JSON list of C-alpha atoms and ligand atoms in Angstrom, two decimals:
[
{"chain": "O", "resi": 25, "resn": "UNK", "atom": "CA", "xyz": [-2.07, -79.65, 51.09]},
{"chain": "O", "resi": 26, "resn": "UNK", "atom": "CA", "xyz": [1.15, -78.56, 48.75]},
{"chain": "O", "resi": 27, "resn": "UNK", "atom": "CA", "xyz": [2.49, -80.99, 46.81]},
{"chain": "O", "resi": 28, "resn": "UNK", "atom": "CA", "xyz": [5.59, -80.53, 44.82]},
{"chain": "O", "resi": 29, "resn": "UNK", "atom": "CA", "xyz": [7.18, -82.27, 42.15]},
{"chain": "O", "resi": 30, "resn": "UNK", "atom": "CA", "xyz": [11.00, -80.85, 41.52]},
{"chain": "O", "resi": 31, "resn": "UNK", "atom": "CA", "xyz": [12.61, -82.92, 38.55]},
{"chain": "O", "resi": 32, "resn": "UNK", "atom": "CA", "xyz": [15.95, -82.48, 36.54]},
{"chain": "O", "resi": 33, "resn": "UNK", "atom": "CA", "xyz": [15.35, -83.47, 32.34]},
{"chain": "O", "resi": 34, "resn": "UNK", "atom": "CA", "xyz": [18.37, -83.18, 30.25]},
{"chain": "O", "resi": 35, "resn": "UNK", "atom": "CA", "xyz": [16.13, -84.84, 27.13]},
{"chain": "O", "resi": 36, "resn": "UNK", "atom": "CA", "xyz": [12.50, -84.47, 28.00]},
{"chain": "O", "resi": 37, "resn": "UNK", "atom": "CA", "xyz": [11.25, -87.98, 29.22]},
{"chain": "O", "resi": 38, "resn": "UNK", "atom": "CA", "xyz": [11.78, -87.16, 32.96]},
{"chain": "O", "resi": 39, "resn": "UNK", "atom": "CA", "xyz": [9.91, -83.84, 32.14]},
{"chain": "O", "resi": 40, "resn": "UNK", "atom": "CA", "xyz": [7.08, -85.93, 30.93]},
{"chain": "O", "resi": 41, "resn": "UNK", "atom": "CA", "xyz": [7.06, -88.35, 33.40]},
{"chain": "O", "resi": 42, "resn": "UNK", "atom": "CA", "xyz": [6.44, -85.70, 36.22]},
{"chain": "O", "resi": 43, "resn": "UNK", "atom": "CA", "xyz": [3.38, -84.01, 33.91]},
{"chain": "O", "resi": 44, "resn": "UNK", "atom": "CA", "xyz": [1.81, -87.42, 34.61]},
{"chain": "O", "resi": 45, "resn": "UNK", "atom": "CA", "xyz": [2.52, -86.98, 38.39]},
{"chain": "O", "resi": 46, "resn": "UNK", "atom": "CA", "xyz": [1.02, -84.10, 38.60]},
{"chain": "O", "resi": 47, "resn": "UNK", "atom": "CA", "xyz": [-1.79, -85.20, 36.52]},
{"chain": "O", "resi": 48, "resn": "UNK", "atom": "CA", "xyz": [-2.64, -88.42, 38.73]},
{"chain": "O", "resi": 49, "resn": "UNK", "atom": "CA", "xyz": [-1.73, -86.27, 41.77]},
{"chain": "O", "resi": 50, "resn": "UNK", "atom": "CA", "xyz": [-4.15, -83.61, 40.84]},
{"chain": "O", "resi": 51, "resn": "UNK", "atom": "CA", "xyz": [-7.09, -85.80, 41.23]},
{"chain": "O", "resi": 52, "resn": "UNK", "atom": "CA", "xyz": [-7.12, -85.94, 44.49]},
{"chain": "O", "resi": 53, "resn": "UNK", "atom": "CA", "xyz": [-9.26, -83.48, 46.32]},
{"chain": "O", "resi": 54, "resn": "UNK", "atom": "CA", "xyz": [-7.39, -80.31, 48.11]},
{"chain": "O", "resi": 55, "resn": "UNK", "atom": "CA", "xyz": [-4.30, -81.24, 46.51]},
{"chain": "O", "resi": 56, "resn": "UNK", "atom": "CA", "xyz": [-2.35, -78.16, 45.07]},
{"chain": "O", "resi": 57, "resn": "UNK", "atom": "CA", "xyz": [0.29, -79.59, 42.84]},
{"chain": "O", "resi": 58, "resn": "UNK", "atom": "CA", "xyz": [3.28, -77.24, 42.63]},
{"chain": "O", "resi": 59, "resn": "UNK", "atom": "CA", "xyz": [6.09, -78.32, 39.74]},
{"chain": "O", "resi": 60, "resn": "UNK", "atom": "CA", "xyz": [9.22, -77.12, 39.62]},
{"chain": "O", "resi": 61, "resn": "UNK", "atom": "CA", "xyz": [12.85, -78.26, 37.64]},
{"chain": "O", "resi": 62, "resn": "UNK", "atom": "CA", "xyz": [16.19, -78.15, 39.81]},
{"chain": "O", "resi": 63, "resn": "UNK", "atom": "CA", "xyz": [18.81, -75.57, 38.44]},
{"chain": "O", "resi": 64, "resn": "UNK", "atom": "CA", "xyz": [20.84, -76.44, 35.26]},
{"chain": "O", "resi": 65, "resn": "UNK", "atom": "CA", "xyz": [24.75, -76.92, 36.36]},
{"chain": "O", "resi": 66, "resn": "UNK", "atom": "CA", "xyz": [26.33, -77.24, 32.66]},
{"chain": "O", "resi": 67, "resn": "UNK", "atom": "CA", "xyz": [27.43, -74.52, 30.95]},
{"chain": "O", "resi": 68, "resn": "UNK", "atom": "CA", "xyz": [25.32, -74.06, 27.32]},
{"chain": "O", "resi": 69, "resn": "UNK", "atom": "CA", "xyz": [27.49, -75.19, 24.82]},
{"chain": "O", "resi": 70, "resn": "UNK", "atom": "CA", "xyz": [27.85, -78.11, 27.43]},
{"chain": "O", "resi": 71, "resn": "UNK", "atom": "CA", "xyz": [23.89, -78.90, 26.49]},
{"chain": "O", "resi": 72, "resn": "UNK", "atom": "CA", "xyz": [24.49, -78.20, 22.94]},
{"chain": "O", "resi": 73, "resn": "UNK", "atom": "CA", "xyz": [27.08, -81.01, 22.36]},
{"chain": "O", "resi": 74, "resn": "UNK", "atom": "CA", "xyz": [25.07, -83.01, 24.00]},
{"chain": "O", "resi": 75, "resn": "UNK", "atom": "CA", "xyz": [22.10, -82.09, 21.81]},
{"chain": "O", "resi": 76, "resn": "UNK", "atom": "CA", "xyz": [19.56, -81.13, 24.45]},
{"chain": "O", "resi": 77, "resn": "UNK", "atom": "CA", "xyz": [19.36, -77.55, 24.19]},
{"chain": "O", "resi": 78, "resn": "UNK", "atom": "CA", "xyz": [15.59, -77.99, 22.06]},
{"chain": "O", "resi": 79, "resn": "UNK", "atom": "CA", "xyz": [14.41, -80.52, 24.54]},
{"chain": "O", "resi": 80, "resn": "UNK", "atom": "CA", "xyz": [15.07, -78.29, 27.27]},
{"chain": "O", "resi": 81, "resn": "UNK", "atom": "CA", "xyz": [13.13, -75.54, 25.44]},
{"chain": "O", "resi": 82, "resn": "UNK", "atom": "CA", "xyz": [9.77, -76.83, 26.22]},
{"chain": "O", "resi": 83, "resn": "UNK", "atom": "CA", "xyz": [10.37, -77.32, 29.94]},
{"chain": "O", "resi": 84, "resn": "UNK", "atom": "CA", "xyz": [12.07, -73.90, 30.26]},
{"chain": "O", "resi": 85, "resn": "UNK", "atom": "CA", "xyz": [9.08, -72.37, 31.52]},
{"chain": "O", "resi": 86, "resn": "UNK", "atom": "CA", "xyz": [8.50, -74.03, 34.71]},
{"chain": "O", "resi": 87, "resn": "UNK", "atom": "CA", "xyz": [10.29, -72.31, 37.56]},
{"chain": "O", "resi": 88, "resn": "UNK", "atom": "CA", "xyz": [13.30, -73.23, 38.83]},
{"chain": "O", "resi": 89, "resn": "UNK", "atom": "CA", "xyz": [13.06, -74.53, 42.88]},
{"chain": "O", "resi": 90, "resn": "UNK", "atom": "CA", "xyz": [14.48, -73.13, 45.97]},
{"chain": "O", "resi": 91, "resn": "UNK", "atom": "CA", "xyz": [14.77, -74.52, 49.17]},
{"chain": "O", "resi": 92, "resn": "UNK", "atom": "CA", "xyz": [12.17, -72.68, 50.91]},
{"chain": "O", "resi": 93, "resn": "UNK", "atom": "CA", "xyz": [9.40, -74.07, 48.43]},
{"chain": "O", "resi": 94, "resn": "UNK", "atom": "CA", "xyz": [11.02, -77.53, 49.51]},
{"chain": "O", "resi": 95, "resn": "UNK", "atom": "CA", "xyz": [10.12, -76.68, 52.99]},
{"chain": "O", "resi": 96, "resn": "UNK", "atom": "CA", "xyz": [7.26, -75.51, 52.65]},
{"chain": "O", "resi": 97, "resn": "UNK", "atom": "CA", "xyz": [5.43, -78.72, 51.21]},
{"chain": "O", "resi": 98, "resn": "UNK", "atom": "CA", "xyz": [3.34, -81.20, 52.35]},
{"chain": "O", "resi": 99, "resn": "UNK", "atom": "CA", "xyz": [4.59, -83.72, 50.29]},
{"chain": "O", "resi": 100, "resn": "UNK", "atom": "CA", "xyz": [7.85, -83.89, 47.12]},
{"chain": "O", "resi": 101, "resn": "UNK", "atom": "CA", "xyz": [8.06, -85.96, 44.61]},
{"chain": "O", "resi": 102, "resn": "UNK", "atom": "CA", "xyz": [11.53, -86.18, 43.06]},
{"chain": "O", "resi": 103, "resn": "UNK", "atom": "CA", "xyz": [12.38, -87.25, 39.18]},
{"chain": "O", "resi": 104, "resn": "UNK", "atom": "CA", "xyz": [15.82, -87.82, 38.01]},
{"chain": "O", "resi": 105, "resn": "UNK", "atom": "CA", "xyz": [17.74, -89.31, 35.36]},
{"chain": "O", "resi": 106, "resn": "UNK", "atom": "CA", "xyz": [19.89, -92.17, 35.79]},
{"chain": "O", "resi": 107, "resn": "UNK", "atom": "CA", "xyz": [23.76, -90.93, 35.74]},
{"chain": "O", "resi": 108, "resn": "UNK", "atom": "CA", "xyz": [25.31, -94.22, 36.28]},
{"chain": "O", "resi": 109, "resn": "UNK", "atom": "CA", "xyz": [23.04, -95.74, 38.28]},
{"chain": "O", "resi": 110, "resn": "UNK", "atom": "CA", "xyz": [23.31, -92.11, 40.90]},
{"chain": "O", "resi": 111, "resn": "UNK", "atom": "CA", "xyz": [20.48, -89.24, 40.60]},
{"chain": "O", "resi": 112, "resn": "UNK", "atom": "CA", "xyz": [22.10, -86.96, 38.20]},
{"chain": "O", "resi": 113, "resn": "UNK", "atom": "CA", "xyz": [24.19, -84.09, 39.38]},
{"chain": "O", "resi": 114, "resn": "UNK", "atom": "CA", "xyz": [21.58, -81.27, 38.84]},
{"chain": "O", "resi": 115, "resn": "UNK", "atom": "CA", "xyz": [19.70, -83.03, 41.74]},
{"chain": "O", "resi": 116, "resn": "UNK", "atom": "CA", "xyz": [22.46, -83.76, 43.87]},
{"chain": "O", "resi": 117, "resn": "UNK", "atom": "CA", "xyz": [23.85, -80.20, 44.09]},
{"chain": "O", "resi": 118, "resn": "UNK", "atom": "CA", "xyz": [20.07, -78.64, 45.22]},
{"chain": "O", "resi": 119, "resn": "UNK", "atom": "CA", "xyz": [19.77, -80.82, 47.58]},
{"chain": "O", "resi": 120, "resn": "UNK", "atom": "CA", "xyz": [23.36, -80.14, 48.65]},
{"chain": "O", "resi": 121, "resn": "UNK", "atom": "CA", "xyz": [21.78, -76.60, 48.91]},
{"chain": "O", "resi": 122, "resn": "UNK", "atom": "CA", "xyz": [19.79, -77.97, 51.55]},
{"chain": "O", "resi": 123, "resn": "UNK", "atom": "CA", "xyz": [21.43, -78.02, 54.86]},
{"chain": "O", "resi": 124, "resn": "UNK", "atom": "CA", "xyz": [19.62, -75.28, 56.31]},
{"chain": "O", "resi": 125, "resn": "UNK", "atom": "CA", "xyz": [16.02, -77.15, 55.73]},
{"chain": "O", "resi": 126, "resn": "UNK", "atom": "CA", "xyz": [17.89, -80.21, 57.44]},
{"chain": "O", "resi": 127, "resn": "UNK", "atom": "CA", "xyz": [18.40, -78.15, 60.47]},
{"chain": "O", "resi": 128, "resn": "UNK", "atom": "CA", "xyz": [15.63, -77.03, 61.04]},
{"chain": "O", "resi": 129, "resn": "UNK", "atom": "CA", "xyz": [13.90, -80.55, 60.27]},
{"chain": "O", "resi": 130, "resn": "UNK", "atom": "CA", "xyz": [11.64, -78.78, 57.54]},
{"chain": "O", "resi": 131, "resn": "UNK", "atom": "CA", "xyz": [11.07, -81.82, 55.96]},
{"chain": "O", "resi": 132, "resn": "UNK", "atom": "CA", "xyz": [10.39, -84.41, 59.38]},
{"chain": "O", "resi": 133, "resn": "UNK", "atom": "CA", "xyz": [7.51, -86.72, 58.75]},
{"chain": "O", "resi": 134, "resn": "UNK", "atom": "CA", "xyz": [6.92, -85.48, 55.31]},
{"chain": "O", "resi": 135, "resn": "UNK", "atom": "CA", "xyz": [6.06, -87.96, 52.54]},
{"chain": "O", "resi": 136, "resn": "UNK", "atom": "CA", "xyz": [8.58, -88.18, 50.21]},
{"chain": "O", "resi": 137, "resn": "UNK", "atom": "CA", "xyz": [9.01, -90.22, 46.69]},
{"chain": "O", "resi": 138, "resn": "UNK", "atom": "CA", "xyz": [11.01, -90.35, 43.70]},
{"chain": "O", "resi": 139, "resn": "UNK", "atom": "CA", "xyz": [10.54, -91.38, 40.05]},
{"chain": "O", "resi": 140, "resn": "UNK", "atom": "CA", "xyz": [13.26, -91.77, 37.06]},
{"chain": "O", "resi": 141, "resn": "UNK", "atom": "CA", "xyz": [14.49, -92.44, 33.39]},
{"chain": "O", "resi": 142, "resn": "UNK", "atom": "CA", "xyz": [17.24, -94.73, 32.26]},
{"chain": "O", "resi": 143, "resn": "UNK", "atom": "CA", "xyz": [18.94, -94.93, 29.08]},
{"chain": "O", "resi": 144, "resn": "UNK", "atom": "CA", "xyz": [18.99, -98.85, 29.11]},
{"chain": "O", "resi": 145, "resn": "UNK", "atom": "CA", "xyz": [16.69, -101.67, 30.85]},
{"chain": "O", "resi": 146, "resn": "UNK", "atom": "CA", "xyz": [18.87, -102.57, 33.54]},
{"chain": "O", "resi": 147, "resn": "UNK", "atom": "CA", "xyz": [21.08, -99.52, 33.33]},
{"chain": "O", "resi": 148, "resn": "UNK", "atom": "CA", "xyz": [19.96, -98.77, 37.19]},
{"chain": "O", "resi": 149, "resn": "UNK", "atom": "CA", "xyz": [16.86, -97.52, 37.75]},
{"chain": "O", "resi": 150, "resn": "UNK", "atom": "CA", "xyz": [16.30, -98.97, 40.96]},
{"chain": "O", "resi": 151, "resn": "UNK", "atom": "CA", "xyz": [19.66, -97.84, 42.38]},
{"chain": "O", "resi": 152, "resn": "UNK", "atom": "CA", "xyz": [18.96, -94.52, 41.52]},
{"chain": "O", "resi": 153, "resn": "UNK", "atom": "CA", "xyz": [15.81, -94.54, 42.89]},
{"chain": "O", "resi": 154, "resn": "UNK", "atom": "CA", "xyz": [17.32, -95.79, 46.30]},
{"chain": "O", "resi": 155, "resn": "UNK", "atom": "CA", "xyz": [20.22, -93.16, 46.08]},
{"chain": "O", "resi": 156, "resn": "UNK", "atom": "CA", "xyz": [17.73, -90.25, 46.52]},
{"chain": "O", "resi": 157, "resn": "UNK", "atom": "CA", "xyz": [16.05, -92.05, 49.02]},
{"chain": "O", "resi": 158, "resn": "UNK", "atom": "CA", "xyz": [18.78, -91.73, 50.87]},
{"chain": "O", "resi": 159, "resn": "UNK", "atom": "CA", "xyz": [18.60, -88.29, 50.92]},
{"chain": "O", "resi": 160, "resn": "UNK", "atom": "CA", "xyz": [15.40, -87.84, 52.05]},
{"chain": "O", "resi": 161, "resn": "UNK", "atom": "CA", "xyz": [15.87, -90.75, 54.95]},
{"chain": "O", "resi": 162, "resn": "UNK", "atom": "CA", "xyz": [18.13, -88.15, 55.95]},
{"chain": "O", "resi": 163, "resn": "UNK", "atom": "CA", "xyz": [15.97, -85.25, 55.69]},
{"chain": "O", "resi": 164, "resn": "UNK", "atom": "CA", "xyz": [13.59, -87.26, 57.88]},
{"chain": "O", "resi": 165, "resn": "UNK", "atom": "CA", "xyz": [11.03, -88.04, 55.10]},
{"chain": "O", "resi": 166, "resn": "UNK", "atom": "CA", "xyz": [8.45, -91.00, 54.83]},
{"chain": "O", "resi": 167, "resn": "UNK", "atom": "CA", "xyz": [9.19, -93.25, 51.61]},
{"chain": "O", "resi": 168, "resn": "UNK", "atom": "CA", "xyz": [6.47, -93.82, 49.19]},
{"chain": "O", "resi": 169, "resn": "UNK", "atom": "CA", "xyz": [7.65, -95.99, 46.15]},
{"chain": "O", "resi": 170, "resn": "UNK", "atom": "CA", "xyz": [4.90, -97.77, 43.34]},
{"chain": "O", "resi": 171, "resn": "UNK", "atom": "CA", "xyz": [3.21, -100.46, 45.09]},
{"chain": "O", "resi": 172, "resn": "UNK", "atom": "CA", "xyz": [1.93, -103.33, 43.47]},
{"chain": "O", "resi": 173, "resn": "UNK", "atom": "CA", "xyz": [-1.34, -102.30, 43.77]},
{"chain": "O", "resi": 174, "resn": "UNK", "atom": "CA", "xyz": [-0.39, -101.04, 40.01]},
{"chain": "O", "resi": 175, "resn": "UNK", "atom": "CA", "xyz": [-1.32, -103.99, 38.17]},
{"chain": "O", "resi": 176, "resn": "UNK", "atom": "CA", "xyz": [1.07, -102.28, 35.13]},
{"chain": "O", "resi": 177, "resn": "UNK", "atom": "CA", "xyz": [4.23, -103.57, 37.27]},
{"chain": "O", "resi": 178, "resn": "UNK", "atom": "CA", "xyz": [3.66, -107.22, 36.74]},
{"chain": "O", "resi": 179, "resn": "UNK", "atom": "CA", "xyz": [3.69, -106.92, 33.19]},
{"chain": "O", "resi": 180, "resn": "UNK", "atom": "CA", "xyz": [6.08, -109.08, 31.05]},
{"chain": "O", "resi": 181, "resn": "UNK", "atom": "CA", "xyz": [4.01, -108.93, 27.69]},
{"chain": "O", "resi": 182, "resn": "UNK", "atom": "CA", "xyz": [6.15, -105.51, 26.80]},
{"chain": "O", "resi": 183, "resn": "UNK", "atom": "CA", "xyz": [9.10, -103.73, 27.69]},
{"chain": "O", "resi": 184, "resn": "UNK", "atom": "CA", "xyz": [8.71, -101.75, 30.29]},
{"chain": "O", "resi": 185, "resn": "UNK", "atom": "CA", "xyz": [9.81, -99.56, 33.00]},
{"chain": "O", "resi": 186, "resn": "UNK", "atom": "CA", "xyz": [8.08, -98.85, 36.73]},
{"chain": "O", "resi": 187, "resn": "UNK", "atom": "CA", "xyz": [9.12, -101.07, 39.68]},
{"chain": "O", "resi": 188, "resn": "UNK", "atom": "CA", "xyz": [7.99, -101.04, 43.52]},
{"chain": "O", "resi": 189, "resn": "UNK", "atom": "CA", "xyz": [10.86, -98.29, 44.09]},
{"chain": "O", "resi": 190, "resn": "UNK", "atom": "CA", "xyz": [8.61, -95.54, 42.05]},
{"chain": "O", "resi": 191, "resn": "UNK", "atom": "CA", "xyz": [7.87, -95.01, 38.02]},
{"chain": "O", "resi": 192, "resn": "UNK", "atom": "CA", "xyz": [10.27, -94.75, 35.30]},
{"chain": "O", "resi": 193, "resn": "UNK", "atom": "CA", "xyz": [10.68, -94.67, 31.75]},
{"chain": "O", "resi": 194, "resn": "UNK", "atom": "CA", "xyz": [13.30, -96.19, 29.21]},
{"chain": "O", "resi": 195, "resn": "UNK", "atom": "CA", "xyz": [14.57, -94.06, 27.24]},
{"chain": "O", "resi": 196, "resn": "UNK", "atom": "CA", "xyz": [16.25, -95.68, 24.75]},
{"chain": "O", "resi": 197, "resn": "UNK", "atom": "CA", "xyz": [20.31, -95.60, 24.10]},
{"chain": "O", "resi": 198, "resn": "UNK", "atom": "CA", "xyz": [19.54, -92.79, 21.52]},
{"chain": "O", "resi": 199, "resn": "UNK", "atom": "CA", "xyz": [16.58, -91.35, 23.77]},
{"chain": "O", "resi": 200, "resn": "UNK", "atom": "CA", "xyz": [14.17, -91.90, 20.87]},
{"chain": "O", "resi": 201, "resn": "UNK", "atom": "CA", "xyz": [11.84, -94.15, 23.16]},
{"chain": "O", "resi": 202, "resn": "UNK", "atom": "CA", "xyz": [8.99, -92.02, 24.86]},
{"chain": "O", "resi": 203, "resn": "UNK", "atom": "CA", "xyz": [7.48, -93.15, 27.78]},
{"chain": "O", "resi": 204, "resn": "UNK", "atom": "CA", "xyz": [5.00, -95.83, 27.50]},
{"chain": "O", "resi": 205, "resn": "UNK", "atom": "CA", "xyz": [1.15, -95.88, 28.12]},
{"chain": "O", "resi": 206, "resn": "UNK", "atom": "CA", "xyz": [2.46, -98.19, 30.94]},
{"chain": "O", "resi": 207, "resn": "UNK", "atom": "CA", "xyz": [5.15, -95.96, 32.30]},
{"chain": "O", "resi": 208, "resn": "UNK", "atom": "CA", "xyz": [2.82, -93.16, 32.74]},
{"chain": "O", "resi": 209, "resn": "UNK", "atom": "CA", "xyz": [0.14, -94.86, 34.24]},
{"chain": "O", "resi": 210, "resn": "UNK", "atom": "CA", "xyz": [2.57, -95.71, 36.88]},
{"chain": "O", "resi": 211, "resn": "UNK", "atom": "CA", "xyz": [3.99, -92.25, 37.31]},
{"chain": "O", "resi": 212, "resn": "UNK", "atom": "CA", "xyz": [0.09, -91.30, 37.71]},
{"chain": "O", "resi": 213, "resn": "UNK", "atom": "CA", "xyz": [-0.64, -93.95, 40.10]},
{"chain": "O", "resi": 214, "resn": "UNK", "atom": "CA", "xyz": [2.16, -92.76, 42.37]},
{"chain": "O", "resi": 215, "resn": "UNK", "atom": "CA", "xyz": [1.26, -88.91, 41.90]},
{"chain": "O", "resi": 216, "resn": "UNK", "atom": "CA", "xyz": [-2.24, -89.95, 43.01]},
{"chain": "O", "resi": 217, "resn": "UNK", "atom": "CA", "xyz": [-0.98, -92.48, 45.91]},
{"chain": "O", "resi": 218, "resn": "UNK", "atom": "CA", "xyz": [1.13, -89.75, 47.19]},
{"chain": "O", "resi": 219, "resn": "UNK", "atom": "CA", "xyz": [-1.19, -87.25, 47.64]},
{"chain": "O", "resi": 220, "resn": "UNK", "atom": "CA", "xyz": [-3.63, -89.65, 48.94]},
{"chain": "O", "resi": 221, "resn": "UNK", "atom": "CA", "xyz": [-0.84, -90.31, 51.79]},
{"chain": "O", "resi": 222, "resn": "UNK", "atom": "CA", "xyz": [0.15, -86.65, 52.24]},
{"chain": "O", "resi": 223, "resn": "UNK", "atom": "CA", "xyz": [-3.49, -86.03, 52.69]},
{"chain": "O", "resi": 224, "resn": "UNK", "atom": "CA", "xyz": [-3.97, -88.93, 55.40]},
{"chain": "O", "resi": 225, "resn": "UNK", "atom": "CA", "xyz": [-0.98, -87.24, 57.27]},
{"chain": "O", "resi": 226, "resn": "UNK", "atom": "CA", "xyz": [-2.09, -83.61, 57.22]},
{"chain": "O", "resi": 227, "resn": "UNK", "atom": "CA", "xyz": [-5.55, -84.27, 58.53]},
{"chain": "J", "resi": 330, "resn": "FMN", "atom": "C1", "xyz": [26.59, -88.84, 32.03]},
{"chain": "J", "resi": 330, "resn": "FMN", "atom": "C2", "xyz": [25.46, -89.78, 31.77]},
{"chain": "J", "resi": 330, "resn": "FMN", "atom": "C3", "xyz": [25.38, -90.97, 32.48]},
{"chain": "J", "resi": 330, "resn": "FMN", "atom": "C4", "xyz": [24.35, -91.86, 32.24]},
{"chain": "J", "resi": 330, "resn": "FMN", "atom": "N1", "xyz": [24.31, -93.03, 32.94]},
{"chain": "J", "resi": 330, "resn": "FMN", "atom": "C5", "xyz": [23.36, -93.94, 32.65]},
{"chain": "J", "resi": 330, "resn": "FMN", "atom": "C6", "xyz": [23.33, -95.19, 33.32]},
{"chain": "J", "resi": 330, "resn": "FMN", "atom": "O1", "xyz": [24.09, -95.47, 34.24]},
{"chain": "J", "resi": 330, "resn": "FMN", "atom": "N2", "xyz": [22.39, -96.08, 32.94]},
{"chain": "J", "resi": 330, "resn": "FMN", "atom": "C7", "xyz": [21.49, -95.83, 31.93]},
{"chain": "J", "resi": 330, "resn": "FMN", "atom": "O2", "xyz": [20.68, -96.70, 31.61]},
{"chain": "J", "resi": 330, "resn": "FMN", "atom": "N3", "xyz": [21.45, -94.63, 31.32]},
{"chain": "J", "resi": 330, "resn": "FMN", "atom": "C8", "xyz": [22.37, -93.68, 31.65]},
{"chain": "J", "resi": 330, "resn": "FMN", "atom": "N4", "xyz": [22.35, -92.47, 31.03]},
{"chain": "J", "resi": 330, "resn": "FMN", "atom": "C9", "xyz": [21.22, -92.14, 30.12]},
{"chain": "J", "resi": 330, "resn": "FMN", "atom": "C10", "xyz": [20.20, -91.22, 30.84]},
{"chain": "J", "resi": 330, "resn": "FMN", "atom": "O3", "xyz": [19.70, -91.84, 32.00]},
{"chain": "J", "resi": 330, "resn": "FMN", "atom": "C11", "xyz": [19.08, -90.82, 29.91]},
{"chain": "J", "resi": 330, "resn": "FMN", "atom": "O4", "xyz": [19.63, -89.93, 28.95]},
{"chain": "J", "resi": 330, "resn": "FMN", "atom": "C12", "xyz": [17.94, -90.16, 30.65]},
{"chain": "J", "resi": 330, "resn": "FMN", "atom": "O5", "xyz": [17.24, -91.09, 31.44]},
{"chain": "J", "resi": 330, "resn": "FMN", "atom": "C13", "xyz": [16.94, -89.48, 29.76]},
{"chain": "J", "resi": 330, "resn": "FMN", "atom": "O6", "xyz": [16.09, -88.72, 30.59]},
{"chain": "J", "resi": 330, "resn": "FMN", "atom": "P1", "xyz": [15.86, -87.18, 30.27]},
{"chain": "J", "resi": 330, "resn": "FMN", "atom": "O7", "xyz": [15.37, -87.10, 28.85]},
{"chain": "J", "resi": 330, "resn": "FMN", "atom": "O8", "xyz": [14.81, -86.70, 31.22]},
{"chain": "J", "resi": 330, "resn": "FMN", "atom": "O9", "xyz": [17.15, -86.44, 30.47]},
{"chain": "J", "resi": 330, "resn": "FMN", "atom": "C14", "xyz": [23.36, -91.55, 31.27]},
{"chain": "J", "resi": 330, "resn": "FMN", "atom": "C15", "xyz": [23.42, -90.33, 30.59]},
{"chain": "J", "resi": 330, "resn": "FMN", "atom": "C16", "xyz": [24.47, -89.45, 30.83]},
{"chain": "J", "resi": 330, "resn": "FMN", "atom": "C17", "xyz": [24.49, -88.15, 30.08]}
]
């Protein structure tokens, strides 16, 4: 059973969110974890300005994703940052790159689940959560969000990110907040209840 995790990271905490994916994913038995980053659409000295040409160093390594790999999984995960309260634009244009997979329903009856990273609280996590989602309704996928079942939702003793939609981090208006102990016990709890889904519906 293949399952991939394809984020975008302009700063890093995305990029960390979906290690933790794969790592809860990962324990699940005959799960092969595949992750991959979505191809960068800003020009360099774009990134520079915006000071995330180091963060992006240490995520460089991970292949980029194509469609086929898409189509060829049991199961994808998706992480992106908020861009007012939208995935960001990295995401939008591969999966714009996508209309061949539609066609041939490559992705019917596939499990399919999202994660993401806000600069603020309330700055839209959820409805950028949804807005992929309605992507993948459209590529015919099954949604998986962060059920309660992860007791670190209900928590009100800390700030904190992760809501029945799928994991997410804050990070910060800055983007010196990391994600939380919390936040990436969610994004391994959905890693892990993914698989555990995928694997029900490949048997
Ligand atoms: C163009 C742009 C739009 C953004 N829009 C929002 C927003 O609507 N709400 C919010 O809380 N943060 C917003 N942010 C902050 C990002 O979500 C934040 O930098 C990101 O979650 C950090 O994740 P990363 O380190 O993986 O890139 C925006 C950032 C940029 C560059």
């Amino acid at each position: 059973m293949k399952l991939l995790i394809v984020f975008y990271s302009m700063f890093g905490h995305v990029h960390r969110m979906a290690e933790e994916v794969a790592e809860g994913a990962r324990e699940v038995v005959g799960v092969e974890v595949i992750l991959r980053r979505v191809p960068e659409t800003l020009p360099p000295e774009v990134l520079e300005k915006m000071g995330a040409t180091e963060s992006q160093k240490k995520f460089a390594h991970i292949p980029v994703c194509t469609p086929r790999e898409l189509a060829e999984a049991d199961a994808v995960i998706i992480g992106t940052p908020t861009r007012f309260g939208n995935m960001c634009g990295q995401m939008r244009q591969f999966f714009d790159a996508t209309g061949g997979i539609w066609k041939a329903g490559a992705l019917v009856g596939k499990v399919g689940s999202v994660f993401t990273s806000s600069g603020t609280q309330h700055g839209g996590q959820e409805s950028t959560i949804l807005s992929v989602h309605t992507t993948l309704l459209h590529h015919g996928m099954l949604i998986a969000g962060l059920p309660y079942s992860f007791d670190g939702q209900t928590r009100t003793d800390e700030i904190t990110g992760c809501s029945p939609y799928g994991a997410s981090t804050i990070a910060g208006n800055d983007g010196s907040r990391q994600p939380t102990e919390n936040e990436r016990a969610g994004a391994r709890y959905q890693g892990k209840y993914v698989a555990e889904i995928a694997v029900k519906l490949t048997k």
